[in-house]
Amino acid sequence: MPSNSKAYDAASLSVLKGLEPVRVHPGMYTDTRNPNHLAQEVIDNSVDEALAEHASQIHITWLDGGGLCVEDDGRGMPTDIHPEQGLSGVELILTQLHAGGKFSNQNYTYSGGLHGVGISVVNALSSRLTVEVKRQGKRYQMSFESGQKQSDLIVLGDVSKQETGTRVTFYPDPQFFDAPTFDRAQLIQVLKAKAVLCPGLTIYLHEGDHTQHWCYPLGIATYFESLLNELQVAPKSGWLGSDEADEFAVQWAVAWRLDGTPSVNESYVNLVPTAQGGTHVNGLKAGVCEAIRQFAETHDRLPRGLKLKPEDIFSRVNYILSVKVLKPQFFGQTKERLMNKGVTPYVSKVVEHALSLWLNQHMQTAEVLVDLCVELALNRLKQAKKVVRKKITSGPALPGKLTDCTLSYDQDSELFLVEGDSAGGSARQARDRDTQAIMPLRGKILNTWEVSSEEVLASQTVHDIAIAMGVDPGSDDLTQCRYGKVCILADADSDGLHISTLLCALFMKHFKSLVRDGRVFVAMPPLYRIDVGKMVYYAIDDADKDRILGDLSEKDQQRAAIQRFKGLGEMNPSQLRETTMAVETRQLIQLTIEDEYEDDAMLDLLLAKKRSEDRRAWLEQKGDLAKT
């Protein structure tokens, strides 16, 4: 160690308290492109009061100077002193991360605000914030600047006991956002959708003397019809349905475009928009596709040998999907994608059964829809025949273990590098033959981090991977690349993670052009299967298993049967297809480069033989952070 290095001891550790972590790393807590997500956090709190049937009106006001005011007629934030923290409920909610009334089901059955960080993040990233609460015959006020308390909670005066509610006024701090102003058009769309999905709630938007308001007593039906407008769709007013279970509720509107007009697709979880979809959208797609397939086969509407693919059925679908989840799990604090695994099978089965019944009750429309899907499938096959798959006409032949795909554009085709021959056999049966190629790998791949690109082909495994992909190690030329995606598929245990790491290192070192082009992914197979009666859940790891079990009722927890997969080869093809390979239900993590220098430095620390001493020191310092 260099003599001028500083000692690494307890005194060198930094502890961020209160709202400091948010101001230091705002991107970990919110979308920093603009302040819209701050507005949505405040609005979601008011909407949650409406969902709990404690509020009927929300008023949003644009303010001079870039601020926003959100007021509801809900119960009002608690103003009494917390027995353990010694702070008023208002101060606790606005100054402490992970403090709120949504961690149990006592105050809110369904809520969009979940993690207890939303309104405190708004406070941390606002230059000024003032909250007023009407509760128990009093009107209270408290103010903050840059997350710091400027006044204690004070009583401004008396109000009638019937008057209740919360008003939050805040001014986002421009230093934390790429664009310091709200995207008003996007926020207006969010407000309209929340009014739609919460029938009876009236939302007012004020700017000076001008006021807009939205209220949809009939909810999703009226809204969906207005979105379709003059579009040529079938059924004309859409197909609507809903269902409610112990832990979930779902509502949808679906219509097929008869021409090539743009899609109208929106999804929500507890009224929070999920721009990136998630497990609820996966369930909708799976249910719709299965119902259409069954109808087409039962009523002999398919040409001989033709199989409908998901893109044939769903590419022309317009939909609005709204689910309510007792304990929603989102990917990231911005809540743009739902992660709850149990939502997919629930939505899929409900939609499949409802659509199957509807199709058989509306035969004329059903035949129009199936004929449209068949037409799209035939067009796909015609186009695929025009574009012949790239085949190696000179040089080495394709590896013998490679089971290639057949009819596909290159950008749609996928190569799965699968750990083990047994898993490779299951993957071959589970795959989509048109678009998915399988190449099993035996044992752990060579650590290629310190091997030059000229020498790395001495490894037979690396040689076969390079030949299958059509890309030479170290080359930036992707014109001969044969696949749009390369997916690493290894067991969910520690050995599988080791193999995935070595393969990621191979791509980062010798096929970085594929990574830069966004073509390398890691598939996320489940480690556990959880059976609760007729419901089946899959968990990626122990934490995911604990979350799923935590979402179940105490009775269901006791009767849950948990199976731990020893490896991919233990899963039957249908399970592997559903959980890991089917486009509608799988989860892929894209290998990306955030900072090339730092990424390479970390891989060098973890994999280079010459860095063994540095690696040991790093493990001694950070080993306790590893997830088991």
XYZ file of C-alpha atoms in Angstrom:
628
model
C 0.000 0.000 0.000
C 1.428 3.453 -0.826
C 2.828 5.282 2.173
C 0.649 8.366 1.583
C -2.625 6.425 1.661
C -5.119 7.358 4.350
C -6.043 4.878 7.052
C -9.360 3.134 6.520
C -11.014 2.997 9.937
C -14.382 3.733 11.540
C -13.651 7.478 11.606
C -13.482 7.503 7.804
C -17.066 6.264 7.450
C -19.760 8.774 6.478
C -23.300 8.545 7.802
C -26.041 10.398 5.940
C -28.917 11.277 8.239
C -32.510 12.358 7.710
C -33.037 13.581 4.156
C -29.328 13.969 3.321
C -29.198 10.756 1.207
C -31.912 12.156 -1.069
C -30.085 15.437 -1.694
C -26.748 13.658 -2.246
C -28.154 10.990 -4.620
C -31.534 12.281 -5.870
C -31.538 9.912 -8.849
C -31.901 6.939 -6.477
C -35.219 8.275 -5.198
C -36.933 10.042 -8.076
C -36.856 10.807 -11.786
C -34.522 13.801 -12.162
C -35.420 14.642 -15.772
C -38.055 17.057 -14.449
C -40.076 17.526 -11.222
C -43.147 15.649 -12.483
C -42.501 12.674 -10.244
C -42.479 14.957 -7.181
C -45.908 16.193 -8.196
C -47.132 12.630 -8.690
C -45.931 11.627 -5.215
C -47.972 14.402 -3.592
C -50.991 13.762 -5.832
C -50.778 10.000 -5.151
C -51.076 10.637 -1.419
C -54.318 12.509 -2.016
C -55.566 9.859 -4.435
C -54.820 7.186 -1.825
C -57.211 9.024 0.498
C -59.842 8.823 -2.256
C -59.124 5.120 -2.804
C -59.709 4.601 0.906
C -63.022 6.501 0.486
C -61.958 9.399 2.729
C -61.653 12.053 -0.008
C -63.867 13.091 -2.922
C -62.048 16.173 -4.271
C -58.461 17.101 -5.124
C -57.435 20.628 -6.148
C -54.139 21.204 -7.974
C -52.939 24.768 -8.591
C -50.058 25.958 -10.784
C -48.142 28.659 -8.890
C -45.998 31.523 -10.084
C -42.333 30.739 -9.618
C -42.626 27.093 -10.681
C -44.452 25.772 -7.620
C -47.448 23.505 -7.202
C -50.202 23.263 -4.604
C -52.120 20.033 -3.981
C -55.129 20.034 -1.631
C -57.569 17.258 -0.752
C -60.539 16.841 1.577
C -59.227 13.632 3.137
C -58.555 12.923 6.791
C -55.500 15.190 7.029
C -52.020 14.134 8.111
C -51.805 13.080 11.769
C -50.858 16.029 13.982
C -50.436 14.265 17.321
C -47.034 13.270 18.741
C -45.622 9.875 17.764
C -45.145 7.864 20.999
C -41.671 6.564 20.075
C -40.194 9.258 17.823
C -41.389 12.265 19.832
C -42.330 14.143 16.649
C -45.689 15.193 15.277
C -47.083 12.953 12.552
C -46.678 15.792 10.028
C -42.988 16.283 10.807
C -42.336 12.551 10.867
C -43.921 12.049 7.436
C -42.049 14.968 5.859
C -38.588 14.493 7.374
C -38.058 10.761 7.839
C -37.557 8.251 5.049
C -39.691 5.111 5.295
C -42.256 6.698 7.587
C -45.921 6.483 6.659
C -49.253 4.782 7.113
C -49.017 2.374 4.166
C -46.832 -0.405 5.508
C -49.826 -2.148 7.084
C -53.387 -2.586 5.868
C -54.932 -0.726 8.802
C -55.141 2.681 7.088
C -55.077 1.855 3.355
C -56.158 -1.359 1.657
C -54.660 -0.320 -1.689
C -52.258 2.563 -2.127
C -49.889 3.941 -4.745
C -47.567 5.422 -2.155
C -45.831 2.404 -0.680
C -42.274 2.861 0.440
C -42.825 5.784 2.851
C -40.260 7.928 1.027
C -42.385 9.826 -1.518
C -43.472 12.994 0.325
C -40.199 13.193 2.271
C -38.319 13.083 -1.057
C -40.494 15.971 -2.272
C -39.504 17.911 0.837
C -35.800 17.105 0.413
C -35.724 18.248 -3.234
C -37.826 21.413 -2.792
C -36.413 24.848 -2.068
C -39.605 25.583 -0.086
C -42.452 23.409 1.161
C -45.427 24.306 3.309
C -48.038 21.884 4.608
C -51.419 22.837 6.042
C -53.660 20.315 7.767
C -57.303 20.631 8.776
C -58.111 18.062 11.418
C -60.187 17.749 14.592
C -61.460 21.335 14.418
C -58.002 22.945 14.007
C -55.930 24.234 11.080
C -52.214 23.495 11.402
C -49.195 24.686 9.417
C -45.517 23.746 9.111
C -42.848 24.995 6.696
C -39.507 23.761 5.380
C -36.628 25.024 3.234
C -34.338 22.565 1.418
C -35.747 19.815 3.625
C -34.918 21.650 6.855
C -37.660 22.581 9.307
C -38.246 26.348 9.445
C -41.090 26.299 11.943
C -42.720 23.847 14.296
C -46.225 22.617 13.665
C -48.400 25.564 14.746
C -52.165 26.091 15.038
C -53.386 28.802 12.682
C -56.966 28.783 13.902
C -60.201 26.884 14.277
C -62.301 25.207 11.600
C -65.463 23.177 11.799
C -64.922 19.566 12.780
C -66.408 18.526 9.449
C -63.569 20.292 7.589
C -60.618 17.965 7.077
C -57.836 17.633 4.560
C -54.220 18.331 3.629
C -52.683 21.075 1.476
C -49.060 20.739 0.302
C -47.376 23.678 -1.454
C -43.874 23.127 -2.799
C -41.292 24.630 -5.141
C -38.918 22.066 -6.712
C -35.238 23.031 -6.366
C -33.897 23.479 -9.950
C -30.404 22.230 -9.047
C -31.656 18.631 -8.853
C -33.417 18.441 -12.245
C -32.341 18.497 -15.886
C -35.413 20.590 -16.720
C -36.586 22.669 -13.716
C -40.215 23.055 -14.850
C -43.103 20.601 -14.821
C -44.154 18.819 -18.000
C -47.721 20.083 -17.759
C -49.160 18.044 -20.619
C -47.924 14.807 -19.066
C -49.253 15.747 -15.626
C -52.664 16.653 -17.062
C -52.830 13.209 -18.675
C -52.019 11.625 -15.303
C -54.739 13.654 -13.563
C -57.369 12.664 -16.128
C -56.419 8.990 -15.811
C -56.641 9.074 -12.017
C -60.126 10.579 -12.224
C -61.080 7.799 -14.626
C -59.712 5.004 -12.476
C -61.250 6.329 -9.276
C -64.950 6.813 -10.189
C -66.594 9.571 -8.170
C -63.348 11.448 -7.512
C -63.337 15.010 -8.877
C -59.959 16.527 -9.740
C -59.663 20.291 -10.302
C -56.726 22.013 -11.989
C -56.430 25.766 -11.404
C -54.259 28.316 -13.178
C -55.125 31.936 -12.459
C -58.792 32.408 -13.287
C -58.936 29.278 -15.451
C -60.106 25.937 -13.983
C -60.382 22.488 -15.545
C -61.952 19.524 -13.817
C -62.391 15.816 -14.446
C -64.890 13.399 -12.977
C -65.909 10.097 -14.555
C -68.769 8.500 -12.605
C -68.761 5.557 -15.065
C -64.990 5.282 -14.947
C -62.974 3.381 -17.493
C -65.722 2.733 -20.069
C -66.297 6.415 -20.900
C -62.589 7.218 -20.848
C -61.598 4.358 -23.151
C -64.295 5.248 -25.643
C -63.035 8.846 -25.722
C -59.470 7.654 -26.346
C -60.536 5.486 -29.256
C -62.336 8.490 -30.715
C -62.777 7.889 -34.472
C -60.413 4.898 -34.690
C -61.557 1.813 -36.577
C -61.608 -0.809 -33.825
C -63.368 -4.016 -32.846
C -65.365 -4.307 -30.704
C -66.521 -0.763 -31.368
C -66.708 0.408 -27.738
C -64.077 -2.012 -26.495
C -64.283 -5.175 -24.439
C -64.440 -4.351 -20.738
C -64.101 -6.553 -17.682
C -63.132 -6.640 -14.041
C -62.493 -9.023 -11.163
C -61.613 -8.826 -7.496
C -59.883 -11.363 -5.243
C -58.517 -11.293 -1.701
C -55.255 -9.507 -2.558
C -55.810 -8.245 -6.092
C -58.376 -6.404 -8.178
C -58.229 -5.834 -11.923
C -60.151 -3.770 -14.458
C -59.496 -3.591 -18.184
C -60.676 -2.276 -21.521
C -59.398 -3.875 -24.749
C -60.016 -3.262 -28.464
C -58.258 -4.338 -31.667
C -57.270 -1.741 -34.281
C -58.484 -2.765 -37.716
C -55.912 -0.514 -39.407
C -52.355 0.586 -38.657
C -53.160 3.546 -36.405
C -50.957 4.102 -33.321
C -51.652 2.176 -30.143
C -53.520 3.559 -27.148
C -52.011 1.631 -24.232
C -52.050 2.618 -20.561
C -51.435 0.567 -17.425
C -51.809 1.469 -13.766
C -51.156 -0.052 -10.344
C -53.197 1.449 -7.527
C -53.773 4.391 -9.926
C -50.009 4.949 -10.375
C -49.089 4.935 -14.114
C -46.639 2.174 -15.048
C -45.045 3.387 -18.281
C -42.819 0.295 -18.490
C -45.637 -2.161 -17.820
C -44.724 -5.089 -15.611
C -46.247 -8.319 -14.392
C -49.834 -7.037 -14.711
C -49.344 -6.236 -18.407
C -47.635 -9.614 -18.891
C -50.724 -11.264 -17.436
C -53.071 -9.335 -19.725
C -51.050 -10.300 -22.810
C -50.861 -13.964 -21.791
C -54.594 -14.175 -21.054
C -55.676 -12.466 -24.283
C -53.314 -14.560 -26.417
C -54.415 -17.868 -24.876
C -58.124 -17.071 -25.261
C -57.728 -16.090 -28.926
C -55.636 -19.196 -29.654
C -58.195 -21.489 -28.021
C -61.098 -19.900 -29.905
C -59.266 -20.111 -33.229
C -58.388 -23.774 -32.727
C -61.793 -24.798 -31.350
C -63.688 -23.155 -34.212
C -61.219 -24.259 -36.906
C -60.308 -20.718 -37.994
C -56.592 -21.443 -38.592
C -55.039 -22.469 -41.929
C -53.327 -25.832 -41.707
C -49.951 -25.683 -39.978
C -50.296 -22.034 -38.880
C -49.638 -21.152 -35.243
C -50.568 -17.765 -33.881
C -47.734 -15.974 -32.076
C -48.199 -13.296 -29.396
C -47.237 -10.502 -31.818
C -49.939 -11.669 -34.249
C -52.581 -11.345 -31.540
C -51.398 -8.388 -29.483
C -49.689 -6.050 -31.969
C -53.004 -4.352 -32.823
C -54.413 -4.275 -29.301
C -55.400 -1.031 -27.593
C -55.804 -1.432 -23.841
C -56.234 0.259 -20.518
C -55.311 -1.957 -17.589
C -55.757 -1.034 -13.959
C -54.841 -3.369 -11.110
C -54.981 -2.902 -7.381
C -52.420 -4.835 -5.380
C -52.383 -5.192 -1.618
C -48.584 -4.903 -1.367
C -47.217 -3.641 -4.695
C -43.533 -4.165 -5.482
C -42.130 -1.786 -8.061
C -38.838 -1.729 -9.917
C -37.287 1.442 -8.527
C -38.823 4.323 -6.600
C -40.277 5.875 -9.774
C -42.710 2.923 -9.876
C -42.737 2.598 -13.673
C -42.803 -1.223 -13.691
C -44.669 -3.662 -11.422
C -42.658 -6.632 -10.131
C -45.171 -8.727 -8.097
C -44.940 -12.255 -9.527
C -48.364 -13.329 -8.275
C -50.106 -10.696 -10.400
C -49.244 -12.392 -13.720
C -51.036 -15.722 -13.140
C -53.992 -13.967 -11.502
C -54.565 -11.471 -14.334
C -53.812 -14.083 -17.000
C -56.402 -16.587 -15.756
C -59.083 -13.962 -15.104
C -58.655 -12.372 -18.542
C -58.435 -15.724 -20.353
C -61.664 -17.060 -18.837
C -63.558 -13.781 -19.327
C -62.414 -13.321 -22.936
C -63.121 -16.954 -23.854
C -66.677 -16.538 -22.594
C -67.097 -13.189 -24.384
C -65.767 -14.517 -27.710
C -68.246 -17.406 -27.690
C -71.083 -15.026 -26.890
C -70.125 -12.608 -29.707
C -69.283 -14.969 -32.558
C -69.403 -12.427 -35.379
C -66.942 -10.029 -33.714
C -64.794 -12.946 -32.527
C -64.394 -14.215 -36.091
C -63.364 -10.730 -37.251
C -60.690 -10.596 -34.550
C -59.344 -14.083 -35.269
C -59.278 -13.414 -39.016
C -57.268 -10.236 -38.324
C -54.747 -12.213 -36.233
C -54.500 -14.885 -38.946
C -53.868 -12.196 -41.575
C -51.061 -10.713 -39.471
C -49.568 -14.183 -38.941
C -49.588 -14.930 -42.676
C -47.952 -11.564 -43.395
C -45.280 -12.380 -40.813
C -44.510 -15.690 -42.488
C -44.373 -14.099 -45.950
C -41.949 -11.457 -44.710
C -39.837 -14.051 -42.913
C -39.427 -16.032 -46.135
C -38.119 -12.927 -47.862
C -35.435 -12.445 -45.222
C -33.393 -15.635 -45.101
C -31.467 -16.232 -41.914
C -27.796 -15.487 -42.152
C -25.926 -18.724 -42.572
C -22.212 -19.219 -42.644
C -21.303 -20.023 -46.247
C -17.557 -19.932 -45.706
C -15.261 -20.607 -42.780
C -16.101 -22.879 -39.844
C -19.457 -24.604 -39.668
C -21.918 -23.719 -36.949
C -21.251 -25.511 -33.640
C -22.900 -28.917 -33.472
C -24.540 -28.159 -30.127
C -26.266 -25.076 -31.489
C -29.995 -25.548 -32.116
C -30.668 -22.584 -34.382
C -33.894 -20.674 -34.890
C -35.632 -20.695 -38.260
C -37.859 -17.867 -39.473
C -37.015 -14.480 -38.079
C -35.573 -11.098 -38.694
C -32.136 -10.885 -37.145
C -33.202 -8.153 -34.714
C -35.959 -10.402 -33.375
C -33.852 -13.546 -32.995
C -32.318 -14.596 -29.683
C -29.417 -16.852 -28.746
C -29.688 -18.460 -25.295
C -26.369 -19.584 -23.795
C -27.624 -22.225 -21.375
C -25.757 -23.746 -18.454
C -25.563 -27.540 -18.857
C -26.788 -30.129 -21.354
C -29.809 -31.059 -19.234
C -31.057 -27.481 -19.078
C -30.263 -27.143 -22.764
C -32.628 -30.018 -23.510
C -35.453 -28.381 -21.556
C -34.734 -25.032 -23.219
C -34.971 -26.612 -26.684
C -38.471 -27.830 -25.878
C -39.470 -24.566 -24.210
C -38.202 -22.212 -26.910
C -39.979 -20.449 -29.725
C -38.466 -22.288 -32.690
C -38.885 -19.308 -34.993
C -36.930 -16.792 -32.945
C -34.965 -18.556 -30.179
C -31.733 -20.495 -30.636
C -30.244 -22.670 -27.877
C -26.584 -23.409 -27.219
C -25.789 -25.444 -24.086
C -22.473 -24.841 -22.306
C -20.747 -27.576 -20.344
C -19.167 -26.563 -17.044
C -17.756 -23.198 -16.094
C -16.407 -21.082 -18.902
C -12.776 -19.942 -18.859
C -12.014 -16.697 -17.016
C -11.093 -14.669 -20.093
C -10.529 -11.306 -18.407
C -6.723 -11.414 -18.732
C -6.666 -13.292 -22.049
C -6.071 -11.326 -25.261
C -8.690 -11.352 -28.002
C -6.180 -13.077 -30.285
C -5.700 -15.962 -27.855
C -9.215 -16.324 -26.448
C -10.400 -18.493 -29.354
C -8.136 -21.267 -28.051
C -11.029 -22.010 -25.680
C -13.443 -24.296 -27.545
C -16.425 -22.830 -25.681
C -15.516 -19.250 -26.582
C -14.770 -20.350 -30.157
C -18.235 -21.927 -30.460
C -19.957 -18.845 -28.985
C -18.136 -16.546 -31.423
C -18.973 -18.736 -34.441
C -22.634 -19.033 -33.390
C -22.969 -15.246 -32.965
C -21.049 -14.390 -36.149
C -18.859 -11.880 -34.292
C -15.069 -12.081 -33.850
C -13.543 -11.306 -30.434
C -12.417 -7.696 -30.218
C -14.292 -6.727 -33.404
C -16.611 -3.740 -33.670
C -18.190 -5.125 -36.859
C -21.706 -6.400 -36.118
C -22.868 -6.641 -39.727
C -22.585 -10.437 -39.623
C -24.106 -10.823 -36.154
C -26.833 -13.443 -36.389
C -28.931 -12.490 -33.338
C -30.653 -9.419 -31.978
C -30.241 -10.629 -28.387
C -27.730 -12.884 -26.643
C -29.236 -14.149 -23.371
C -27.224 -15.768 -20.604
C -29.334 -18.467 -18.932
C -27.770 -20.081 -15.866
C -29.058 -21.609 -12.629
C -30.331 -19.224 -9.958
C -27.851 -20.572 -7.366
C -24.321 -19.364 -6.555
C -22.668 -21.579 -9.202
C -25.045 -20.222 -11.822
C -24.275 -16.659 -10.754
C -20.564 -17.444 -11.090
C -21.088 -18.707 -14.638
C -23.169 -15.640 -15.483
C -20.386 -13.411 -14.131
C -17.745 -15.148 -16.247
C -19.914 -14.823 -19.358
C -20.584 -11.151 -18.629
C -16.838 -10.657 -18.297
C -16.322 -12.404 -21.648
C -18.688 -9.977 -23.365
C -17.310 -6.919 -21.570
C -13.733 -7.834 -22.499
C -13.964 -9.419 -25.944
C -17.412 -8.573 -27.362
C -17.935 -5.085 -25.953
C -19.491 -3.918 -29.224
C -22.442 -6.243 -28.503
C -22.830 -4.724 -25.037
C -22.651 -1.173 -26.392
C -25.314 -2.086 -28.953
C -27.631 -3.317 -26.168
C -27.710 -6.952 -27.316
C -26.512 -8.815 -24.198
C -28.961 -9.869 -21.479
C -29.038 -12.070 -18.388
C -32.202 -14.158 -17.937
C -33.638 -14.396 -14.425
C -34.896 -17.947 -13.769
C -36.734 -18.612 -10.505
C -35.110 -20.299 -7.545
C -38.410 -21.237 -5.890
C -41.894 -22.356 -6.875
C -44.644 -21.630 -4.334
C -47.984 -23.437 -4.652
C -50.981 -22.063 -2.753
C -54.065 -23.999 -3.751
C -54.537 -23.421 -7.478
C -52.254 -20.384 -7.512
C -48.580 -20.758 -8.479
C -45.905 -18.163 -7.709
C -42.245 -18.094 -8.735
C -39.517 -16.375 -6.725
C -36.154 -15.321 -8.150
C -34.344 -15.433 -4.801
C -34.891 -15.701 -1.051
C -35.882 -12.054 -0.723
C -38.456 -12.455 -3.498
C -39.767 -15.617 -1.799
C -40.135 -13.748 1.494
C -41.986 -10.909 -0.231
C -44.414 -13.307 -1.908
C -45.087 -15.137 1.347
C -45.490 -11.790 3.103
C -48.188 -10.848 0.594
C -50.200 -13.968 1.443
C -52.745 -14.238 4.208
C -51.725 -16.126 7.331
C -53.895 -19.074 6.267
C -52.284 -19.220 2.803
C -48.805 -18.973 4.320
C -49.479 -22.083 6.359
C -50.666 -24.120 3.391
C -48.045 -22.843 0.933
C -45.882 -25.620 -0.593
C -42.397 -24.353 -1.448
C -40.154 -26.114 -3.961
C -36.525 -25.051 -4.413
C -35.196 -25.758 -7.898
C -31.777 -27.410 -7.858
C -31.173 -26.176 -11.376
C -32.713 -25.342 -14.727
C -32.664 -29.017 -15.694
C -35.117 -29.735 -12.883
C -37.743 -27.460 -14.452
C -40.019 -28.980 -17.057
C -40.199 -27.172 -20.438
C -43.541 -25.522 -19.717
C -42.211 -24.030 -16.455
C -39.028 -22.848 -18.159
C -41.056 -21.286 -20.956
C -43.441 -19.482 -18.612
C -40.864 -18.151 -16.176
C -37.755 -17.515 -18.239
C -38.174 -17.693 -22.018
C -41.655 -16.500 -23.021
C -41.509 -12.846 -24.059
C -44.783 -12.074 -22.245
C -43.750 -13.334 -18.807
C -39.943 -13.496 -18.573
C -37.597 -11.044 -16.909
C -34.343 -10.089 -18.649
C -31.661 -7.778 -17.252
C -29.716 -5.891 -19.904
C -25.936 -5.716 -19.581
C -25.065 -2.035 -19.919
C -22.020 0.204 -19.607
C -22.562 3.171 -17.296
C -18.931 4.301 -16.886
C -16.541 2.238 -19.014
C -13.495 3.047 -16.909
C -15.173 2.283 -13.574
C -16.905 -0.852 -14.914
C -13.641 -2.253 -16.275
C -11.839 -1.361 -13.039
C -14.406 -3.256 -10.955
C -14.242 -6.344 -13.201
C -10.457 -6.203 -13.050
C -10.609 -6.114 -9.258
C -12.991 -9.078 -9.167
C -11.423 -11.285 -11.850
C -7.754 -10.477 -12.433
C -5.312 -13.011 -10.953
C -2.748 -10.290 -10.314
C -5.282 -8.438 -8.088
C -5.718 -11.204 -5.518
C -4.394 -9.075 -2.638
C -6.590 -6.125 -3.597
C -9.544 -8.492 -3.922
C -8.950 -9.929 -0.450
C -8.776 -6.442 1.061
C -11.969 -5.471 -0.768
C -13.757 -8.577 0.511
C -12.614 -7.876 4.065
C -14.110 -4.383 3.817
C -17.238 -5.085 1.783
C -17.881 -8.805 2.176
C -20.617 -8.218 4.725
C -22.636 -6.421 2.027
C -22.929 -9.522 -0.145
C -26.435 -10.983 -0.515
C -26.747 -14.632 0.428
